[in-house]
Amino acid sequence: MFRPTSKPARAAAKAAAVSLSAVTACAATPAALASAAPDGARPAVQQRAPGDEAARGTEGPHDVVFVQTSAEDGNTIVAYTRTAEGTLVKAGSYATRGDGGRLNGSEVDHQASQGSLAYDPDENILIAANSGSGTVSVFEVDGPRLTLRQVTPSGGGFPASITVHDGIAYVLNAGTGGSVQGFTIDGPRLEPIAGSRRELGLSTDRGPLQFVKTPGQVGFTDDGARLIVTTKANGSMQVFDVDDDGLLSAEPVTNDQAPGVPFSFVTDEGGRIVVADASNKVNTFTLWKDNTLKPADSADTGEMATCWIARDGSTVYVSNAGSDSLSAFEVDEAGRLTPAGRTPTGAGPTDLAVSPAGDYLYVQTGETGGLETYRIGPDGGLTRTDAVTVPNAVGGEGIVAP
């Protein structure tokens, strides 16, 4: 269950410069960053090894979750069904015919991003980023079963995040300074949009902290009229206009967030942007018509490496990779944040997804390649119902609950 929010166990994590130390924590091994994590931070539920599948999955339309291994020797999508008790049953494993990739210095999330696996409900397809191959794979979805229909170039190096809206997909390529590439969705296939590629002009550092300088997430606003990119330690959020053909404005509006470290975000229909900032904050903004972001509120998580985020109505959940925990916040119509509790997780929680019915939260734990399931209570509180080990998924990122 939720427990009161506590201070980080190790104040030494703040000794380095905010932007560098924060984003480094997001992909570094939690054991190295937080060996003295808050008491009780380890899960009460023991992880089940692959193949330990005593329970049977249910057959409902919204009891499926897909996770991506991002393995460098062959990327794979692993499907699980969820039982009525909230336990997970492996339902299949599907090769993407591409390789995962690993940014230099990363540990719990080799892509150092959010959203490397995307679902289009209109076409019922799953799109996976093969970071090591510079490609994306497109699968048709039939319950927990996938059929590979296409593998196509991503339009740049190291694809790390994907977003879809109304027949358009954009891929964020994190390599060589960062870029975005647009595609039309035509059935179970992607077709590049001529002239849609936009360079982000970020650092091309390939040193031991390469993942610090790469972009973190691409996402459409709810109306599809704008495209947003986070740049992590580059300290900005870039906002493009999107026209009816899916083309972007020639240049983005760059919203400086320094010394903040915007890593990932969620949106809502009211024009609100809620950001997980790796300086261990959750920030809310209003997106104005001129593509500038007006701050609404900010709240410290009191944890380490706050980097990934998911929304369930007015509640947002963020993963704290350095503290092995989740933090919850209620967001009101004005963007004000109210802390709603803390939940311990397995080692290195990263990307996460809410079930369509809003009754379960799924969380990847990158240090062990795990997947955890939490029942969401009426008050937004979380109760862990299962924890499994996904084969060959240490450092994997990408999760979808269609």
Tab-separated table of C-alpha atoms in Angstrom:
chain	number	residue	atom	x	y	z
A	1	MET	CA	0.000	0.000	0.000
A	2	PHE	CA	0.992	3.649	-0.102
A	3	ARG	CA	3.290	4.892	2.592
A	4	PRO	CA	4.077	8.500	3.539
A	5	THR	CA	6.610	10.175	1.268
A	6	SER	CA	10.088	10.072	2.813
A	7	LYS	CA	13.368	11.875	2.200
A	8	PRO	CA	16.036	10.160	0.072
A	9	ALA	CA	18.210	7.869	2.101
A	10	ARG	CA	21.429	9.333	0.788
A	11	ALA	CA	21.856	13.089	0.560
A	12	ALA	CA	25.204	12.482	-1.136
A	13	ALA	CA	23.356	11.926	-4.433
A	14	LYS	CA	22.867	15.699	-4.603
A	15	ALA	CA	26.531	16.551	-4.322
A	16	ALA	CA	27.114	16.727	-8.088
A	17	ALA	CA	25.629	19.330	-10.419
A	18	VAL	CA	21.842	18.932	-10.644
A	19	SER	CA	21.491	18.280	-14.359
A	20	LEU	CA	24.289	15.725	-14.625
A	21	SER	CA	23.694	13.823	-11.413
A	22	ALA	CA	19.952	13.644	-11.902
A	23	VAL	CA	19.902	12.217	-15.374
A	24	THR	CA	22.823	9.925	-14.567
A	25	ALA	CA	20.763	8.478	-11.703
A	26	CYS	CA	17.925	7.668	-14.096
A	27	ALA	CA	19.907	5.062	-15.967
A	28	ALA	CA	22.544	4.044	-13.419
A	29	THR	CA	22.239	0.933	-11.293
A	30	PRO	CA	20.093	1.718	-8.214
A	31	ALA	CA	22.338	-0.441	-6.048
A	32	ALA	CA	25.226	1.880	-6.818
A	33	LEU	CA	23.208	5.037	-6.268
A	34	ALA	CA	21.014	4.083	-3.356
A	35	SER	CA	22.511	1.183	-1.454
A	36	ALA	CA	20.924	2.659	1.667
A	37	ALA	CA	17.435	3.065	0.182
A	38	PRO	CA	14.469	3.738	2.514
A	39	ASP	CA	13.570	0.833	4.783
A	40	GLY	CA	11.124	-1.547	3.170
A	41	ALA	CA	11.968	-0.435	-0.346
A	42	ARG	CA	12.279	-3.994	-1.616
A	43	PRO	CA	9.163	-5.782	-2.835
A	44	ALA	CA	7.258	-8.060	-0.527
A	45	VAL	CA	6.286	-10.273	-3.477
A	46	GLN	CA	9.029	-12.621	-4.683
A	47	GLN	CA	9.733	-12.494	-8.399
A	48	ARG	CA	8.779	-15.623	-10.330
A	49	ALA	CA	11.309	-16.972	-12.760
A	50	PRO	CA	10.435	-17.443	-16.447
A	51	GLY	CA	8.245	-20.510	-16.924
A	52	ASP	CA	6.721	-20.415	-13.416
A	53	GLU	CA	3.181	-19.895	-14.676
A	54	ALA	CA	0.765	-21.814	-12.493
A	55	ALA	CA	-2.190	-19.474	-13.027
A	56	ARG	CA	-4.158	-19.184	-16.241
A	57	GLY	CA	-4.743	-15.820	-17.959
A	58	THR	CA	-8.203	-14.411	-18.484
A	59	GLU	CA	-9.648	-13.792	-21.943
A	60	GLY	CA	-10.971	-10.231	-21.590
A	61	PRO	CA	-9.977	-7.523	-24.079
A	62	HIS	CA	-7.983	-5.407	-21.615
A	63	ASP	CA	-5.979	-7.913	-19.605
A	64	VAL	CA	-2.868	-7.902	-21.803
A	65	VAL	CA	0.465	-6.149	-21.373
A	66	PHE	CA	3.399	-6.114	-23.813
A	67	VAL	CA	6.982	-5.403	-22.743
A	68	GLN	CA	10.095	-4.924	-24.841
A	69	THR	CA	13.399	-6.538	-23.910
A	70	SER	CA	15.633	-4.117	-25.891
A	71	ALA	CA	18.207	-6.931	-25.955
A	72	GLU	CA	21.282	-6.156	-28.029
A	73	ASP	CA	21.416	-9.708	-29.414
A	74	GLY	CA	17.842	-9.543	-30.710
A	75	ASN	CA	14.973	-7.341	-29.565
A	76	THR	CA	11.821	-9.177	-28.467
A	77	ILE	CA	8.274	-8.275	-27.427
A	78	VAL	CA	6.971	-10.467	-24.616
A	79	ALA	CA	3.215	-10.724	-24.037
A	80	TYR	CA	1.521	-11.402	-20.705
A	81	THR	CA	-2.089	-11.865	-19.738
A	82	ARG	CA	-3.402	-10.838	-16.336
A	83	THR	CA	-5.603	-13.097	-14.240
A	84	ALA	CA	-8.572	-11.935	-12.194
A	85	GLU	CA	-6.281	-12.006	-9.141
A	86	GLY	CA	-3.801	-9.670	-10.814
A	87	THR	CA	-1.093	-12.244	-11.509
A	88	LEU	CA	0.737	-12.423	-14.824
A	89	VAL	CA	0.977	-15.334	-17.255
A	90	LYS	CA	3.425	-15.335	-20.155
A	91	ALA	CA	1.407	-15.634	-23.380
A	92	GLY	CA	4.049	-15.386	-26.092
A	93	SER	CA	7.369	-13.991	-27.250
A	94	TYR	CA	7.838	-12.245	-30.602
A	95	ALA	CA	11.120	-11.306	-32.264
A	96	THR	CA	11.183	-7.837	-33.848
A	97	ARG	CA	13.903	-8.849	-36.351
A	98	GLY	CA	15.986	-5.986	-35.060
A	99	ASP	CA	18.420	-5.408	-32.225
A	100	GLY	CA	18.053	-3.394	-29.069
A	101	GLY	CA	20.714	-0.828	-28.286
A	102	ARG	CA	22.539	0.538	-25.294
A	103	LEU	CA	23.679	4.111	-24.754
A	104	ASN	CA	27.074	4.477	-23.100
A	105	GLY	CA	26.758	4.685	-19.322
A	106	SER	CA	23.183	3.425	-19.091
A	107	GLU	CA	22.225	0.580	-16.760
A	108	VAL	CA	18.566	0.189	-15.787
A	109	ASP	CA	17.238	1.644	-19.070
A	110	HIS	CA	19.580	1.082	-22.001
A	111	GLN	CA	17.640	3.520	-24.197
A	112	ALA	CA	17.346	6.199	-21.474
A	113	SER	CA	13.908	7.136	-22.784
A	114	GLN	CA	10.183	6.694	-22.374
A	115	GLY	CA	7.855	5.253	-24.999
A	116	SER	CA	10.005	2.977	-27.164
A	117	LEU	CA	6.922	0.796	-27.653
A	118	ALA	CA	3.702	2.400	-28.950
A	119	TYR	CA	0.170	1.201	-29.660
A	120	ASP	CA	-2.234	2.588	-32.269
A	121	PRO	CA	-5.809	1.676	-31.243
A	122	ASP	CA	-7.270	2.775	-34.579
A	123	GLU	CA	-5.231	0.258	-36.610
A	124	ASN	CA	-4.643	-2.133	-33.699
A	125	ILE	CA	-0.897	-2.219	-34.270
A	126	LEU	CA	2.137	-2.198	-32.024
A	127	ILE	CA	5.268	-0.276	-33.089
A	128	ALA	CA	8.629	-1.190	-31.537
A	129	ALA	CA	11.933	0.683	-31.664
A	130	ASN	CA	15.006	-1.396	-32.545
A	131	SER	CA	17.601	1.052	-31.265
A	132	GLY	CA	20.631	-1.004	-32.229
A	133	SER	CA	19.424	-1.526	-35.804
A	134	GLY	CA	17.995	1.911	-36.584
A	135	THR	CA	14.627	0.368	-37.467
A	136	VAL	CA	11.084	0.071	-36.168
A	137	SER	CA	8.934	-3.061	-36.294
A	138	VAL	CA	5.164	-3.074	-36.837
A	139	PHE	CA	2.966	-5.858	-35.434
A	140	GLU	CA	-0.728	-6.564	-35.807
A	141	VAL	CA	-2.332	-7.224	-32.421
A	142	ASP	CA	-4.862	-9.965	-31.718
A	143	GLY	CA	-5.351	-10.171	-27.965
A	144	PRO	CA	-1.957	-11.313	-26.617
A	145	ARG	CA	-0.868	-12.553	-30.070
A	146	LEU	CA	1.326	-10.500	-32.417
A	147	THR	CA	2.019	-10.874	-36.139
A	148	LEU	CA	5.019	-9.050	-37.550
A	149	ARG	CA	4.045	-7.074	-40.672
A	150	GLN	CA	6.948	-4.704	-41.342
A	151	VAL	CA	10.480	-3.740	-40.355
A	152	THR	CA	11.460	-0.314	-41.711
A	153	PRO	CA	14.208	2.289	-41.161
A	154	SER	CA	13.429	4.776	-38.407
A	155	GLY	CA	14.805	7.749	-40.319
A	156	GLY	CA	17.801	8.253	-38.035
A	157	GLY	CA	20.154	6.636	-35.544
A	158	PHE	CA	19.095	4.910	-32.313
A	159	PRO	CA	15.278	5.172	-32.316
A	160	ALA	CA	14.203	5.490	-28.693
A	161	SER	CA	10.636	6.823	-28.465
A	162	ILE	CA	7.492	6.599	-30.621
A	163	THR	CA	4.166	8.445	-30.584
A	164	VAL	CA	0.989	8.023	-32.658
A	165	HIS	CA	-2.098	10.143	-33.319
A	166	ASP	CA	-4.859	9.962	-35.935
A	167	GLY	CA	-2.954	8.039	-38.603
A	168	ILE	CA	0.430	9.692	-37.999
A	169	ALA	CA	3.464	8.300	-36.151
A	170	TYR	CA	6.641	10.115	-35.162
A	171	VAL	CA	9.841	8.382	-34.145
A	172	LEU	CA	12.430	10.095	-31.949
A	173	ASN	CA	15.945	9.101	-33.006
A	174	ALA	CA	18.290	9.716	-30.097
A	175	GLY	CA	21.611	9.344	-31.942
A	176	THR	CA	23.772	11.886	-33.790
A	177	GLY	CA	22.287	14.979	-32.197
A	178	GLY	CA	18.697	13.759	-32.174
A	179	SER	CA	15.967	13.949	-34.800
A	180	VAL	CA	12.300	13.194	-35.349
A	181	GLN	CA	10.870	11.433	-38.414
A	182	GLY	CA	7.201	11.262	-39.387
A	183	PHE	CA	5.253	8.377	-40.924
A	184	THR	CA	1.711	7.842	-42.128
A	185	ILE	CA	0.037	4.710	-40.790
A	186	ASP	CA	-1.512	2.675	-43.608
A	187	GLY	CA	-2.986	-0.482	-42.129
A	188	PRO	CA	-0.172	-2.481	-40.529
A	189	ARG	CA	2.543	-0.486	-42.311
A	190	LEU	CA	4.378	2.819	-41.935
A	191	GLU	CA	5.213	5.100	-44.860
A	192	PRO	CA	7.749	7.942	-44.365
A	193	ILE	CA	6.330	11.444	-44.767
A	194	ALA	CA	8.493	13.302	-47.262
A	195	GLY	CA	10.120	16.364	-45.702
A	196	SER	CA	9.063	15.480	-42.135
A	197	ARG	CA	12.499	14.891	-40.600
A	198	ARG	CA	13.616	17.575	-38.158
A	199	GLU	CA	17.053	17.755	-36.558
A	200	LEU	CA	17.174	18.598	-32.839
A	201	GLY	CA	20.762	19.854	-32.758
A	202	LEU	CA	21.720	18.270	-29.434
A	203	SER	CA	25.125	17.045	-28.296
A	204	THR	CA	26.637	14.100	-30.166
A	205	ASP	CA	28.714	13.058	-27.146
A	206	ARG	CA	29.619	9.342	-27.318
A	207	GLY	CA	31.560	9.277	-24.065
A	208	PRO	CA	30.804	7.301	-20.905
A	209	LEU	CA	27.800	9.526	-20.126
A	210	GLN	CA	26.328	9.503	-23.639
A	211	PHE	CA	22.825	8.815	-22.348
A	212	VAL	CA	22.853	12.091	-20.419
A	213	LYS	CA	22.813	14.124	-23.643
A	214	THR	CA	20.241	12.213	-25.682
A	215	PRO	CA	16.558	13.245	-25.952
A	216	GLY	CA	14.097	11.403	-23.716
A	217	GLN	CA	10.612	11.288	-25.229
A	218	VAL	CA	8.483	12.398	-28.172
A	219	GLY	CA	4.729	12.827	-27.804
A	220	PHE	CA	1.689	14.421	-29.411
A	221	THR	CA	-0.633	16.672	-27.476
A	222	ASP	CA	-4.104	15.154	-27.059
A	223	ASP	CA	-5.481	17.069	-30.048
A	224	GLY	CA	-2.504	16.137	-32.250
A	225	ALA	CA	-1.784	19.793	-33.066
A	226	ARG	CA	1.651	19.897	-31.392
A	227	LEU	CA	4.594	17.536	-30.992
A	228	ILE	CA	6.784	17.758	-27.871
A	229	VAL	CA	10.337	16.475	-27.315
A	230	THR	CA	12.179	16.377	-23.990
A	231	THR	CA	15.970	16.791	-24.039
A	232	LYS	CA	16.978	15.688	-20.516
A	233	ALA	CA	20.336	17.229	-19.503
A	234	ASN	CA	20.139	19.668	-22.423
A	235	GLY	CA	17.487	21.260	-20.213
A	236	SER	CA	14.664	22.052	-22.611
A	237	MET	CA	11.329	20.976	-24.029
A	238	GLN	CA	10.933	21.534	-27.765
A	239	VAL	CA	7.456	22.114	-29.207
A	240	PHE	CA	6.592	21.806	-32.921
A	241	ASP	CA	3.346	22.679	-34.685
A	242	VAL	CA	1.808	19.787	-36.661
A	243	ASP	CA	-0.196	20.501	-39.839
A	244	ASP	CA	-3.024	18.408	-41.302
A	245	ASP	CA	-0.581	16.396	-43.429
A	246	GLY	CA	1.572	15.503	-40.440
A	247	LEU	CA	4.398	17.903	-41.308
A	248	LEU	CA	6.063	19.860	-38.517
A	249	SER	CA	6.934	23.533	-38.299
A	250	ALA	CA	10.424	24.223	-39.645
A	251	GLU	CA	11.750	24.995	-36.166
A	252	PRO	CA	10.484	24.186	-32.687
A	253	VAL	CA	9.846	26.636	-29.889
A	254	THR	CA	12.510	25.745	-27.317
A	255	ASN	CA	11.354	26.094	-23.711
A	256	ASP	CA	14.385	26.381	-21.446
A	257	GLN	CA	13.989	24.307	-18.280
A	258	ALA	CA	17.554	24.546	-16.936
A	259	PRO	CA	18.661	23.608	-14.340
A	260	GLY	CA	15.808	21.137	-14.607
A	261	VAL	CA	16.150	17.838	-16.469
A	262	PRO	CA	12.879	17.127	-18.323
A	263	PHE	CA	12.842	13.397	-19.016
A	264	SER	CA	9.265	12.283	-19.750
A	265	PHE	CA	5.727	13.669	-19.762
A	266	VAL	CA	2.016	13.022	-20.078
A	267	THR	CA	-0.658	15.338	-21.469
A	268	ASP	CA	-4.370	15.897	-21.012
A	269	GLU	CA	-7.169	17.355	-23.100
A	270	GLY	CA	-7.017	20.630	-21.178
A	271	GLY	CA	-3.604	21.531	-22.571
A	272	ARG	CA	-1.788	20.553	-19.393
A	273	ILE	CA	1.677	18.968	-19.548
A	274	VAL	CA	2.904	16.983	-16.531
A	275	VAL	CA	6.646	16.331	-16.560
A	276	ALA	CA	8.819	13.860	-14.681
A	277	ASP	CA	12.013	15.841	-14.121
A	278	ALA	CA	15.177	13.908	-13.297
A	279	SER	CA	16.118	16.539	-10.726
A	280	ASN	CA	13.573	14.599	-8.644
A	281	LYS	CA	10.538	16.764	-9.293
A	282	VAL	CA	7.158	16.628	-10.945
A	283	ASN	CA	6.319	19.828	-12.831
A	284	THR	CA	3.073	20.949	-14.449
A	285	PHE	CA	2.732	23.413	-17.312
A	286	THR	CA	0.085	25.017	-19.481
A	287	LEU	CA	0.923	24.896	-23.184
A	288	TRP	CA	0.077	28.239	-24.796
A	289	LYS	CA	-0.932	28.823	-28.416
A	290	ASP	CA	2.532	30.204	-29.216
A	291	ASN	CA	4.040	26.865	-28.033
A	292	THR	CA	5.519	28.319	-24.876
A	293	LEU	CA	5.089	26.497	-21.584
A	294	LYS	CA	3.797	28.425	-18.575
A	295	PRO	CA	4.706	26.820	-15.216
A	296	ALA	CA	1.711	25.878	-13.077
A	297	ASP	CA	3.201	23.949	-10.142
A	298	SER	CA	6.213	21.928	-9.030
A	299	ALA	CA	6.653	19.297	-6.334
A	300	ASP	CA	9.698	17.446	-5.025
A	301	THR	CA	9.303	13.684	-4.896
A	302	GLY	CA	11.778	13.276	-2.044
A	303	GLU	CA	13.210	10.347	-4.028
A	304	MET	CA	16.063	9.783	-6.483
A	305	ALA	CA	16.008	9.568	-10.287
A	306	THR	CA	12.412	10.595	-10.990
A	307	CYS	CA	12.337	9.886	-14.710
A	308	TRP	CA	9.220	8.036	-15.999
A	309	ILE	CA	5.537	8.921	-15.731
A	310	ALA	CA	2.038	7.546	-16.416
A	311	ARG	CA	-1.413	9.070	-15.928
A	312	ASP	CA	-4.630	7.536	-14.617
A	313	GLY	CA	-7.270	10.255	-14.781
A	314	SER	CA	-6.254	12.998	-12.341
A	315	THR	CA	-3.519	10.851	-10.774
A	316	VAL	CA	0.027	10.610	-12.091
A	317	TYR	CA	2.554	7.971	-11.076
A	318	VAL	CA	6.314	8.485	-11.455
A	319	SER	CA	9.138	5.946	-11.235
A	320	ASN	CA	12.111	6.756	-9.010
A	321	ALA	CA	14.850	4.477	-10.335
A	322	GLY	CA	17.408	5.457	-7.714
A	323	SER	CA	15.072	4.876	-4.775
A	324	ASP	CA	13.248	1.742	-5.993
A	325	SER	CA	9.892	3.418	-5.574
A	326	LEU	CA	6.851	5.004	-7.187
A	327	SER	CA	5.437	8.391	-6.203
A	328	ALA	CA	1.850	9.437	-6.837
A	329	PHE	CA	0.402	12.931	-7.221
A	330	GLU	CA	-3.087	14.260	-7.749
A	331	VAL	CA	-3.307	17.005	-10.380
A	332	ASP	CA	-6.244	19.428	-10.230
A	333	GLU	CA	-7.694	21.518	-13.070
A	334	ALA	CA	-5.271	24.351	-12.347
A	335	GLY	CA	-2.276	22.025	-12.484
A	336	ARG	CA	-1.707	22.054	-8.727
A	337	LEU	CA	0.025	18.959	-7.387
A	338	THR	CA	-0.908	17.126	-4.193
A	339	PRO	CA	1.319	14.242	-3.031
A	340	ALA	CA	-0.681	10.993	-2.883
A	341	GLY	CA	1.888	8.577	-1.465
A	342	ARG	CA	4.881	6.360	-2.064
A	343	THR	CA	5.062	2.664	-2.993
A	344	PRO	CA	8.233	0.505	-2.846
A	345	THR	CA	9.140	-1.476	-5.980
A	346	GLY	CA	11.750	-3.873	-7.242
A	347	ALA	CA	15.178	-2.681	-8.335
A	348	GLY	CA	15.324	0.184	-10.810
A	349	PRO	CA	11.704	0.969	-11.809
A	350	THR	CA	11.531	2.575	-15.245
A	351	ASP	CA	8.732	2.747	-17.819
A	352	LEU	CA	5.155	2.126	-16.709
A	353	ALA	CA	1.636	1.855	-18.120
A	354	VAL	CA	-1.945	1.996	-16.837
A	355	SER	CA	-4.528	-0.544	-18.001
A	356	PRO	CA	-7.340	0.880	-20.189
A	357	ALA	CA	-9.856	0.351	-17.395
A	358	GLY	CA	-7.632	2.294	-14.995
A	359	ASP	CA	-7.574	-0.567	-12.501
A	360	TYR	CA	-3.965	-1.787	-12.832
A	361	LEU	CA	-0.514	-0.244	-13.131
A	362	TYR	CA	2.318	-2.168	-14.800
A	363	VAL	CA	5.941	-1.253	-14.025
A	364	GLN	CA	9.212	-2.399	-15.598
A	365	THR	CA	12.128	-2.885	-13.201
A	366	GLY	CA	15.227	-2.524	-15.316
A	367	GLU	CA	17.970	-3.737	-12.984
A	368	THR	CA	16.567	-7.274	-12.956
A	369	GLY	CA	14.495	-7.197	-16.158
A	370	GLY	CA	11.298	-7.495	-14.134
A	371	LEU	CA	7.636	-6.642	-14.623
A	372	GLU	CA	5.418	-5.786	-11.656
A	373	THR	CA	1.640	-5.468	-11.434
A	374	TYR	CA	-0.239	-3.205	-9.020
A	375	ARG	CA	-3.979	-2.989	-8.410
A	376	ILE	CA	-5.140	0.639	-8.312
A	377	GLY	CA	-7.595	1.340	-5.504
A	378	PRO	CA	-10.493	3.828	-5.591
A	379	ASP	CA	-8.259	6.411	-3.900
A	380	GLY	CA	-5.376	5.795	-6.328
A	381	GLY	CA	-3.473	3.663	-3.827
A	382	LEU	CA	-1.422	0.747	-5.124
A	383	THR	CA	-1.328	-2.898	-4.007
A	384	ARG	CA	1.255	-5.116	-5.678
A	385	THR	CA	-0.271	-8.335	-7.033
A	386	ASP	CA	2.638	-9.917	-8.911
A	387	ALA	CA	6.280	-9.608	-9.983
A	388	VAL	CA	7.815	-11.685	-12.777
A	389	THR	CA	11.154	-11.806	-14.548
A	390	VAL	CA	10.980	-11.104	-18.283
A	391	PRO	CA	13.506	-13.268	-20.178
A	392	ASN	CA	16.603	-11.382	-21.387
A	393	ALA	CA	15.138	-7.985	-20.427
A	394	VAL	CA	17.707	-6.434	-18.068
A	395	GLY	CA	17.881	-2.768	-19.069
A	396	GLY	CA	14.813	-3.170	-21.307
A	397	GLU	CA	12.382	-0.319	-21.898
A	398	GLY	CA	8.985	-0.144	-23.567
A	399	ILE	CA	5.609	-1.175	-22.166
A	400	VAL	CA	2.061	-1.022	-23.531
A	401	ALA	CA	-1.273	-2.107	-22.032
A	402	PRO	CA	-3.706	-1.840	-24.991
